[in-house]
Tab-separated table of C-alpha atoms in Angstrom:
chain	number	residue	atom	x	y	z
A	1	MET	CA	108.948	98.357	88.082
A	2	ALA	CA	109.555	94.611	88.150
A	3	GLY	CA	107.259	92.210	86.389
A	4	THR	CA	106.118	94.592	83.722
A	5	ALA	CA	106.478	94.355	80.037
A	6	LEU	CA	105.620	96.498	77.093
A	7	ARG	CA	102.628	95.083	75.337
A	8	GLY	CA	101.629	94.977	71.756
A	9	ARG	CA	98.912	97.173	70.391
A	10	LEU	CA	95.686	97.418	72.389
A	11	THR	CA	92.885	97.072	69.882
A	12	TRP	CA	89.272	98.110	70.275
A	13	GLN	CA	86.764	95.293	70.448
A	14	VAL	CA	82.994	95.087	70.774
A	15	ALA	CA	81.933	93.358	73.998
A	16	THR	CA	78.441	92.174	74.879
A	17	VAL	CA	76.796	93.494	78.015
A	18	ALA	CA	76.037	90.276	79.867
A	19	ALA	CA	74.767	91.585	83.188
A	20	LEU	CA	73.822	94.815	84.916
A	21	THR	CA	73.820	95.030	88.697
A	22	ARG	CA	72.528	98.083	90.521
A	23	GLU	CA	74.963	98.688	93.391
A	24	THR	CA	73.625	102.004	94.754
A	25	ALA	CA	71.268	104.702	93.487
A	26	SER	CA	74.026	106.073	91.264
A	27	VAL	CA	76.358	103.102	90.765
A	28	CYS	CA	76.047	100.149	88.434
A	29	THR	CA	78.238	97.124	87.750
A	30	ILE	CA	78.398	96.056	84.109
A	31	GLY	CA	79.315	92.461	83.328
A	32	LEU	CA	81.040	92.237	79.944
A	33	GLU	CA	81.846	89.494	77.478
A	34	PRO	CA	84.547	90.680	75.077
A	35	PRO	CA	85.390	88.403	72.163
A	36	ASP	CA	89.124	88.492	72.834
A	37	TRP	CA	90.267	89.185	76.387
A	38	ALA	CA	93.730	88.046	77.364
A	39	GLY	CA	93.029	88.540	81.066
A	40	HIS	CA	93.949	91.335	83.411
A	41	ARG	CA	95.700	92.011	86.704
A	42	ALA	CA	93.907	93.144	89.845
A	43	GLY	CA	93.830	96.943	89.899
A	44	GLN	CA	94.017	97.571	86.148
A	45	HIS	CA	91.529	99.555	84.106
A	46	LEU	CA	90.074	99.553	80.628
A	47	ASP	CA	88.889	102.160	78.141
A	48	VAL	CA	85.298	102.447	76.952
A	49	ARG	CA	84.348	104.231	73.743
A	50	LEU	CA	80.856	105.402	72.838
A	51	THR	CA	79.994	106.452	69.296
A	52	ALA	CA	76.913	108.448	68.319
A	53	GLU	CA	75.110	107.893	65.022
A	54	ASP	CA	76.802	110.933	63.490
A	55	GLY	CA	80.242	109.625	64.418
A	56	TYR	CA	80.792	111.722	67.550
A	57	ARG	CA	82.823	109.752	70.083
A	58	ALA	CA	83.524	109.892	73.788
A	59	GLU	CA	86.093	107.744	75.606
A	60	ARG	CA	86.677	107.191	79.303
A	61	SER	CA	88.727	104.842	81.498
A	62	TYR	CA	87.118	102.668	84.173
A	63	SER	CA	88.691	100.487	86.817
A	64	ILE	CA	88.054	96.783	86.407
A	65	ALA	CA	85.872	95.514	89.253
A	66	SER	CA	86.233	91.777	88.688
A	67	ALA	CA	89.123	89.603	89.776
A	68	PRO	CA	91.427	88.058	87.201
A	69	GLY	CA	89.759	84.861	86.010
A	70	GLU	CA	86.219	86.064	86.608
A	71	ARG	CA	83.883	87.417	83.991
A	72	LEU	CA	85.043	90.913	83.162
A	73	ALA	CA	83.133	93.675	84.946
A	74	ILE	CA	83.433	97.399	85.506
A	75	THR	CA	81.617	99.424	88.166
A	76	VAL	CA	80.565	102.888	87.100
A	77	GLU	CA	79.327	105.809	89.170
A	78	ARG	CA	76.945	108.205	87.491
A	79	LEU	CA	78.320	111.736	87.468
A	80	ASP	CA	75.583	114.328	86.995
A	81	ASP	CA	77.623	116.450	84.614
A	82	GLY	CA	79.134	113.415	82.959
A	83	GLU	CA	78.800	112.320	79.381
A	84	VAL	CA	79.672	108.632	79.429
A	85	SER	CA	78.703	107.561	82.952
A	86	PRO	CA	74.988	108.543	82.650
A	87	TYR	CA	74.762	106.425	79.499
A	88	LEU	CA	76.502	103.442	81.093
A	89	THR	CA	74.485	103.560	84.323
A	90	GLU	CA	71.043	104.396	82.896
A	91	ASP	CA	70.708	103.731	79.187
A	92	LEU	CA	72.685	100.536	78.763
A	93	GLU	CA	70.736	97.251	78.636
A	94	VAL	CA	71.744	93.619	78.827
A	95	GLY	CA	72.518	92.448	75.304
A	96	ASP	CA	73.819	95.835	74.177
A	97	LYS	CA	77.265	96.076	72.665
A	98	LEU	CA	80.009	98.156	74.223
A	99	GLU	CA	83.319	99.031	72.614
A	100	LEU	CA	86.345	98.672	74.876
A	101	ARG	CA	90.052	98.012	74.967
A	102	GLY	CA	92.420	96.954	77.694
A	103	PRO	CA	93.645	96.008	80.163
A	104	ILE	CA	95.682	99.123	80.935
A	105	GLY	CA	98.081	100.000	83.727
A	106	GLY	CA	100.780	98.119	85.559
A	107	TYR	CA	101.520	100.355	88.524
A	108	PHE	CA	98.356	100.161	90.624
A	109	VAL	CA	98.223	96.357	90.573
A	110	TRP	CA	98.470	93.614	93.156
A	111	GLU	CA	99.824	90.100	92.676
A	112	PRO	CA	99.299	87.284	95.189
A	113	GLY	CA	103.044	86.704	95.175
A	114	ASP	CA	103.399	89.893	97.189
A	115	HIS	CA	103.088	88.784	100.799
A	116	SER	CA	103.066	92.272	102.330
A	117	PRO	CA	100.067	93.134	104.519
A	118	LEU	CA	97.600	95.222	102.531
A	119	THR	CA	96.388	98.637	103.598
A	120	LEU	CA	93.527	99.493	101.236
A	121	LEU	CA	92.039	102.978	101.404
A	122	ALA	CA	88.977	103.789	99.310
A	123	GLY	CA	87.221	107.095	98.783
A	124	GLY	CA	83.788	106.675	97.162
A	125	SER	CA	83.928	104.690	93.942
A	126	GLY	CA	87.695	104.415	94.473
A	127	VAL	CA	86.758	101.114	96.090
A	128	VAL	CA	86.379	99.493	92.656
A	129	PRO	CA	89.980	98.412	91.956
A	130	LEU	CA	90.390	97.501	95.639
A	131	ARG	CA	87.388	95.193	95.333
A	132	SER	CA	89.167	93.490	92.437
A	133	ILE	CA	92.214	93.034	94.656
A	134	LEU	CA	90.150	91.589	97.521
A	135	ARG	CA	88.284	89.203	95.220
A	136	TYR	CA	91.558	88.073	93.682
A	137	ARG	CA	93.044	87.550	97.128
A	138	LEU	CA	90.081	85.320	97.958
A	139	ARG	CA	90.205	83.423	94.653
A	140	THR	CA	93.883	82.676	94.972
A	141	GLY	CA	93.601	81.592	98.609
A	142	SER	CA	96.119	84.222	99.608
A	143	ALA	CA	96.761	84.475	103.336
A	144	VAL	CA	97.923	88.088	103.073
A	145	PRO	CA	96.148	90.067	105.801
A	146	ALA	CA	94.220	93.051	104.489
A	147	ARG	CA	92.653	96.101	106.057
A	148	LEU	CA	90.208	98.136	104.024
A	149	LEU	CA	89.082	101.573	105.132
A	150	TYR	CA	86.265	102.837	102.957
A	151	SER	CA	85.147	106.464	103.123
A	152	ALA	CA	81.650	107.141	101.781
A	153	ARG	CA	79.171	109.965	102.140
A	154	THR	CA	76.368	107.866	103.615
A	155	LEU	CA	75.706	104.178	104.205
A	156	PRO	CA	73.458	103.873	101.112
A	157	ASP	CA	76.400	105.212	99.062
A	158	VAL	CA	78.602	102.258	100.049
A	159	ILE	CA	79.257	100.075	97.016
A	160	TYR	CA	79.560	96.271	97.506
A	161	HIS	CA	78.381	96.602	101.121
A	162	ASP	CA	77.067	93.031	101.423
A	163	GLU	CA	80.022	91.529	99.590
A	164	LEU	CA	82.579	93.359	101.689
A	165	GLY	CA	80.779	92.100	104.795
A	166	GLN	CA	81.396	88.537	103.658
A	167	HIS	CA	85.168	88.809	103.682
A	168	HIS	CA	86.595	87.094	106.738
A	169	ASP	CA	89.867	85.278	107.386
A	170	GLY	CA	92.352	88.058	107.498
A	171	VAL	CA	90.289	90.856	105.973
A	172	GLN	CA	89.197	93.705	108.181
A	173	VAL	CA	86.752	96.188	106.669
A	174	SER	CA	85.927	99.492	108.315
A	175	TYR	CA	83.943	102.473	107.149
A	176	THR	CA	83.902	106.166	107.748
A	177	LEU	CA	80.760	108.048	106.755
A	178	THR	CA	81.418	111.683	105.974
A	179	ARG	CA	78.001	113.250	105.440
A	180	SER	CA	75.472	111.444	107.606
A	181	GLN	CA	75.271	108.290	109.671
A	182	PRO	CA	72.322	106.011	110.356
A	183	PRO	CA	70.983	105.764	113.923
A	184	GLY	CA	73.209	103.576	116.061
A	185	TRP	CA	76.178	103.873	113.679
A	186	THR	CA	79.263	102.480	115.395
A	187	GLY	CA	81.742	102.997	112.574
A	188	HIS	CA	83.926	106.012	112.022
A	189	THR	CA	82.588	109.413	111.049
A	190	GLY	CA	84.024	112.312	109.109
A	191	ARG	CA	86.756	112.585	106.542
A	192	ILE	CA	89.867	110.507	106.940
A	193	ASN	CA	92.784	112.023	108.789
A	194	ALA	CA	96.114	110.958	110.243
A	195	ASP	CA	94.591	109.903	113.575
A	196	LEU	CA	92.098	107.600	111.914
A	197	LEU	CA	94.773	106.048	109.718
A	198	ALA	CA	97.025	105.543	112.723
A	199	ASP	CA	94.208	103.415	114.179
A	200	VAL	CA	93.166	101.571	111.044
A	201	ALA	CA	96.163	101.152	108.733
A	202	TRP	CA	98.833	98.504	109.267
A	203	PRO	CA	101.723	100.010	111.209
A	204	ALA	CA	104.730	100.732	109.037
A	205	ALA	CA	106.735	98.192	111.053
A	206	ALA	CA	104.622	95.419	109.485
A	207	ASN	CA	106.124	96.362	106.090
A	208	PRO	CA	102.740	96.873	104.492
A	209	VAL	CA	101.935	98.055	100.996
A	210	ALA	CA	99.121	100.580	100.586
A	211	TYR	CA	96.713	101.039	97.703
A	212	VAL	CA	94.856	104.345	97.853
A	213	CYS	CA	92.121	105.211	95.368
A	214	GLY	CA	89.605	108.023	95.394
A	215	PRO	CA	89.112	111.700	94.669
A	216	THR	CA	92.234	113.848	94.647
A	217	SER	CA	91.629	115.433	98.057
A	218	PHE	CA	91.104	112.001	99.629
A	219	VAL	CA	94.226	110.559	98.035
A	220	GLU	CA	96.379	113.568	98.922
A	221	THR	CA	95.299	113.392	102.569
A	222	ALA	CA	95.565	109.614	102.833
A	223	ALA	CA	98.906	109.277	101.082
A	224	ALA	CA	100.490	112.112	103.073
A	225	ALA	CA	99.189	110.606	106.326
A	226	LEU	CA	100.625	107.188	105.491
A	227	VAL	CA	104.015	108.723	104.744
A	228	GLY	CA	103.721	110.548	108.058
A	229	LEU	CA	103.106	107.185	109.736
A	230	GLY	CA	106.372	105.910	108.319
A	231	TYR	CA	105.276	104.260	105.071
A	232	PRO	CA	108.025	104.659	102.464
A	233	PRO	CA	106.515	106.708	99.596
A	234	GLU	CA	107.197	103.917	97.116
A	235	ARG	CA	105.006	101.608	99.242
A	236	VAL	CA	102.006	103.917	98.814
A	237	LYS	CA	100.388	103.292	95.453
A	238	THR	CA	97.803	105.841	94.456
A	239	GLU	CA	95.119	106.231	91.852
A	240	ARG	CA	93.365	109.579	91.708
A	241	PHE	CA	90.061	110.352	90.047
A	242	GLY	CA	90.706	111.952	86.777
A	243	ALA	CA	92.797	108.872	86.179
A	244	THR	CA	89.731	106.694	86.000
A	245	GLY	CA	86.086	107.405	85.706
A	246	GLY	CA	86.423	111.126	85.202
A	247	PRO	CA	83.286	113.028	84.213
B	1	MET	CA	84.916	100.860	61.971
B	2	SER	CA	83.255	101.990	65.151
B	3	HIS	CA	80.283	100.319	66.696
B	4	ILE	CA	77.359	102.769	67.094
B	5	SER	CA	76.272	102.952	70.727
B	6	ARG	CA	72.477	102.609	70.753
B	7	GLY	CA	70.899	105.813	71.983
B	8	PHE	CA	74.144	107.686	72.669
B	9	ARG	CA	74.111	111.302	71.582
B	10	GLY	CA	76.934	112.972	73.501
B	11	ARG	CA	76.691	115.965	75.787
B	12	ARG	CA	80.089	117.574	75.672
B	13	ARG	CA	80.505	118.517	72.052
B	14	VAL	CA	82.700	121.552	71.745
B	15	PRO	CA	81.695	124.560	69.623
B	16	ASP	CA	82.966	124.389	66.052
B	17	ALA	CA	85.241	127.359	66.686
B	18	GLU	CA	87.114	125.356	69.317
B	19	ALA	CA	86.847	121.897	67.804
B	20	GLY	CA	90.166	122.280	66.025
B	21	ARG	CA	91.911	122.820	69.346
B	22	LEU	CA	90.702	119.594	70.925
B	23	PRO	CA	92.673	116.452	70.033
B	24	PRO	CA	90.719	113.277	69.227
B	25	GLY	CA	89.189	111.468	72.199
B	26	GLN	CA	89.609	114.452	74.546
B	27	TYR	CA	87.008	116.545	76.366
B	28	LEU	CA	87.306	120.064	77.655
B	29	THR	CA	87.499	120.714	81.393
B	30	GLU	CA	87.406	123.942	83.371
B	31	GLY	CA	89.024	122.338	86.423
B	32	PHE	CA	92.561	121.123	86.798
B	33	PRO	CA	92.445	117.421	87.678
B	34	VAL	CA	95.422	115.796	89.363
B	35	LEU	CA	97.047	112.556	88.267
B	36	SER	CA	100.181	111.298	89.986
B	37	ALA	CA	101.686	108.007	91.026
B	38	GLY	CA	102.258	107.898	94.753
B	39	PRO	CA	102.314	110.504	97.504
B	40	THR	CA	103.047	114.149	96.716
B	41	PRO	CA	106.689	114.917	97.620
B	42	HIS	CA	107.516	118.089	99.517
B	43	THR	CA	111.095	119.134	98.865
B	44	PRO	CA	112.289	122.230	100.780
B	45	LEU	CA	113.530	124.879	98.377
B	46	ALA	CA	116.829	124.953	100.284
B	47	ASN	CA	117.444	121.377	99.101
B	48	TRP	CA	116.155	121.875	95.578
B	49	THR	CA	118.412	121.852	92.537
B	50	PHE	CA	117.837	121.419	88.841
B	51	SER	CA	120.544	119.452	87.053
B	52	ILE	CA	121.539	118.498	83.541
B	53	THR	CA	123.355	115.163	83.648
B	54	ARG	CA	125.022	112.889	81.132
B	55	SER	CA	126.407	109.392	81.811
B	56	GLY	CA	126.518	109.990	85.551
B	57	ALA	CA	128.267	113.359	85.295
B	58	THR	CA	126.592	116.628	86.198
B	59	LYS	CA	126.953	119.064	83.306
B	60	GLY	CA	125.109	121.890	85.036
B	61	SER	CA	123.193	122.479	88.230
B	62	TRP	CA	121.162	125.376	89.612
B	63	SER	CA	119.990	126.015	93.155
B	64	TRP	CA	116.549	127.556	93.597
B	65	PRO	CA	117.923	131.129	93.824
B	66	GLU	CA	120.191	130.509	90.817
B	67	PHE	CA	117.276	129.052	88.905
B	68	GLN	CA	115.061	132.019	89.789
B	69	ALA	CA	117.762	134.363	88.495
B	70	LEU	CA	117.581	132.818	85.004
B	71	PRO	CA	115.468	134.580	82.383
B	72	ALA	CA	111.892	133.304	82.609
B	73	GLU	CA	108.996	133.468	80.176
B	74	ASN	CA	105.228	133.632	80.458
B	75	VAL	CA	103.521	131.014	78.312
B	76	THR	CA	99.832	130.378	77.628
B	77	VAL	CA	99.155	126.918	76.229
B	78	ASP	CA	96.516	124.209	75.867
B	79	ILE	CA	97.265	121.012	77.796
B	80	HIS	CA	96.030	117.487	77.140
B	81	CYS	CA	96.013	114.638	79.690
B	82	VAL	CA	96.019	111.016	78.532
B	83	THR	CA	93.068	110.436	80.885
B	84	ARG	CA	91.151	112.521	78.324
B	85	TRP	CA	90.753	115.942	79.832
B	86	SER	CA	92.098	118.954	77.997
B	87	LYS	CA	92.335	122.477	79.341
B	88	PHE	CA	92.695	125.531	77.137
B	89	ASP	CA	94.727	128.690	77.752
B	90	THR	CA	96.623	127.627	80.865
B	91	GLY	CA	99.057	130.305	82.029
B	92	TRP	CA	102.555	129.433	83.257
B	93	ARG	CA	105.840	131.095	84.067
B	94	GLY	CA	109.019	129.133	83.676
B	95	VAL	CA	112.516	128.868	82.318
B	96	SER	CA	112.800	127.578	78.784
B	97	VAL	CA	114.742	124.313	78.524
B	98	ASP	CA	116.728	126.054	75.777
B	99	THR	CA	117.924	128.571	78.367
B	100	LEU	CA	119.207	125.729	80.547
B	101	LEU	CA	120.828	123.712	77.775
B	102	ASP	CA	122.452	126.826	76.292
B	103	ARG	CA	124.447	127.142	79.514
B	104	VAL	CA	125.972	123.659	79.463
B	105	GLU	CA	127.935	121.551	77.025
B	106	HIS	CA	125.575	118.865	75.854
B	107	ASP	CA	124.935	116.167	73.304
B	108	GLY	CA	122.628	113.179	73.057
B	109	ARG	CA	119.351	112.690	71.204
B	110	TYR	CA	117.002	111.982	74.103
B	111	VAL	CA	116.402	113.122	77.660
B	112	MET	CA	115.050	111.329	80.697
B	113	ALA	CA	113.354	113.786	83.054
B	114	PHE	CA	113.912	112.773	86.680
B	115	CYS	CA	111.920	113.917	89.657
B	116	ASP	CA	111.421	113.838	93.388
B	117	GLY	CA	109.487	110.698	94.226
B	118	GLY	CA	111.338	108.679	91.586
B	119	TYR	CA	109.120	109.555	88.625
B	120	THR	CA	110.784	109.593	85.211
B	121	THR	CA	109.645	110.232	81.658
B	122	ASN	CA	111.486	110.070	78.350
B	123	LEU	CA	111.463	112.638	75.548
B	124	PRO	CA	113.406	113.288	72.364
B	125	LEU	CA	115.805	116.219	72.765
B	126	ASP	CA	114.130	117.858	69.767
B	127	ASP	CA	110.859	117.970	71.728
B	128	VAL	CA	112.277	119.914	74.662
B	129	THR	CA	114.311	122.401	72.594
B	130	GLY	CA	113.376	125.089	70.088
B	131	GLY	CA	110.913	126.866	72.389
B	132	LYS	CA	108.777	123.780	73.009
B	133	ALA	CA	109.420	123.067	76.709
B	134	TRP	CA	109.866	124.885	80.011
B	135	VAL	CA	110.621	124.212	83.644
B	136	ALA	CA	107.590	125.981	85.093
B	137	PHE	CA	107.272	127.270	88.645
B	138	ASP	CA	104.177	129.515	88.481
B	139	TYR	CA	100.689	128.557	87.411
B	140	ASP	CA	97.970	131.154	86.901
B	141	GLY	CA	100.084	133.797	88.592
B	142	GLN	CA	100.723	131.762	91.741
B	143	ALA	CA	103.574	129.556	92.902
B	144	LEU	CA	102.923	126.080	91.496
B	145	ALA	CA	101.126	123.993	94.146
B	146	PRO	CA	102.790	120.724	95.241
B	147	GLU	CA	99.882	118.597	94.001
B	148	HIS	CA	100.344	120.112	90.549
B	149	GLY	CA	104.077	119.490	90.589
B	150	GLY	CA	105.527	122.387	92.585
B	151	PRO	CA	108.013	123.757	93.227
B	152	ALA	CA	108.698	123.135	89.524
B	153	ARG	CA	107.481	120.852	86.797
B	154	LEU	CA	108.374	120.249	83.220
B	155	LEU	CA	105.926	121.798	80.734
B	156	VAL	CA	105.840	120.155	77.308
B	157	PRO	CA	102.367	121.101	76.128
B	158	HIS	CA	102.513	119.524	72.657
B	159	LEU	CA	102.696	116.030	74.203
B	160	TYR	CA	100.300	114.281	76.595
B	161	PHE	CA	100.655	115.834	80.008
B	162	TRP	CA	102.368	112.868	81.702
B	163	LYS	CA	105.449	114.004	79.774
B	164	SER	CA	105.255	117.297	81.714
B	165	ALA	CA	106.877	115.677	84.731
B	166	LYS	CA	105.874	116.997	88.154
B	167	TRP	CA	108.484	117.762	90.815
B	168	VAL	CA	111.157	117.704	88.114
B	169	ARG	CA	114.736	117.909	89.311
B	170	GLY	CA	116.653	117.505	86.106
B	171	LEU	CA	117.208	116.078	82.660
B	172	ASP	CA	119.534	113.193	81.924
B	173	LEU	CA	120.882	113.271	78.361
B	174	ARG	CA	120.823	109.932	76.546
B	175	ASP	CA	121.845	108.456	73.196
B	176	THR	CA	118.878	106.108	73.083
B	177	ASP	CA	115.179	106.361	73.892
B	178	GLN	CA	114.509	104.391	77.063
B	179	PRO	CA	111.083	104.124	78.720
B	180	GLY	CA	110.302	106.201	81.804
B	181	PHE	CA	107.769	105.396	84.515
B	182	TRP	CA	104.426	105.241	82.689
B	183	GLU	CA	106.124	104.209	79.464
B	184	THR	CA	107.370	101.061	81.210
B	185	TYR	CA	103.762	100.294	82.116
B	186	GLY	CA	102.590	100.336	78.532
B	187	TYR	CA	102.039	104.000	77.815
B	188	HIS	CA	103.303	105.370	74.530
B	189	MET	CA	106.986	106.252	74.187
B	190	TYR	CA	106.216	109.575	72.459
B	191	GLY	CA	102.650	110.562	73.390
B	192	ASP	CA	101.385	112.870	70.646
B	193	PRO	CA	97.765	113.775	71.526
B	194	TRP	CA	96.959	114.675	67.914
B	195	ARG	CA	97.849	111.127	66.849
B	196	GLU	CA	96.185	109.716	69.999
B	197	GLN	CA	99.372	107.949	71.082
B	198	ARG	CA	98.063	106.868	74.474
B	199	TYR	CA	99.439	103.344	74.729
B	200	ALA	CA	102.284	101.362	73.212
B	201	GLY	CA	101.369	100.503	69.645
B	202	ASP	CA	98.902	103.389	69.160
């Protein structure tokens, strides 16, 4: 709980959509220019509010994809039965305005002053706040060694694939593909389990800290497996869907 | 004044008959999403107790069998998560906090709920008494699953659901309102969904 402080009021502001980047068939990164952004910490999220002409509103939370100091960005996955995500991923255009407030959250955050080895476990679009952490690590020249295990349905569903491939110097990225694998796939297959984490995660003896983000079933399995491997529960930080980017 | 989102119409409008049950900014879900900080604890019932404490002293404590022997109630309530889902007509069985407090000498104006896993959340005493809060151990006719807070969680349905602490093990009586876990990270001290008190300052 150290290093946190109660903030003043979080006010809504109207940001300009500065860039749209198609990440996968269903995932889009939205670059945002808010008029008044005091900065954020790696791992935090923000709230988006849409308002229809008749006043009807819908709000959702999205993890921040950019590192502190970069232009603000969120990465949004389109959910078929969603209300906000289809609008953000398909209807939004560069130059549009988007109402938001933030940053929010102080639990699922990483600071470069923490020198613990990083075990990062991502399920699907749960990679978004972990990408912010990895970019921040790079920006700050941190030497903290990091291991990312990213579980996705198929290779085309992997978000930030090229970018994650460019991390070197102490970052190890591995994938497990749960639904189908391309010919010649040499990565892991199937859903994560304790055996896979025993191979991929930092051993508990290295005093690592883990950040786990994804759907509930992924997080439950991953967090329980890490505790089984000897991680103290307070060293396993989790963010479950429903917390961010719900339908 | 809200900015109008070009081309946004909204897909999840609730029928007028139910609109009055949905707090502002919420949407209705049929599922039961899970939101927790950290791994799900698994405390054996043999080690489980529920305690009322005050200034480091235990004013009352119940083992699982003692707790199960207390009069319990069935409650059907709407619940509202700060992450914006709401769920109507959820069915619980639990012991009213009044039932627990009636059995111990107590004072104080606030409580801090404390839990396995280290989670805490703060509430005014008036919000957990008078038939407004329970320690629930069944959901939908089944033993409460660990991921939803089993063996027992606090149920305070008139506040955002983070106040309904999972894996609750007791209430610490306080004179002053001190922030719990999420409250320390900028979430609202009280958390009234009808006033949309999501974050500090709302």
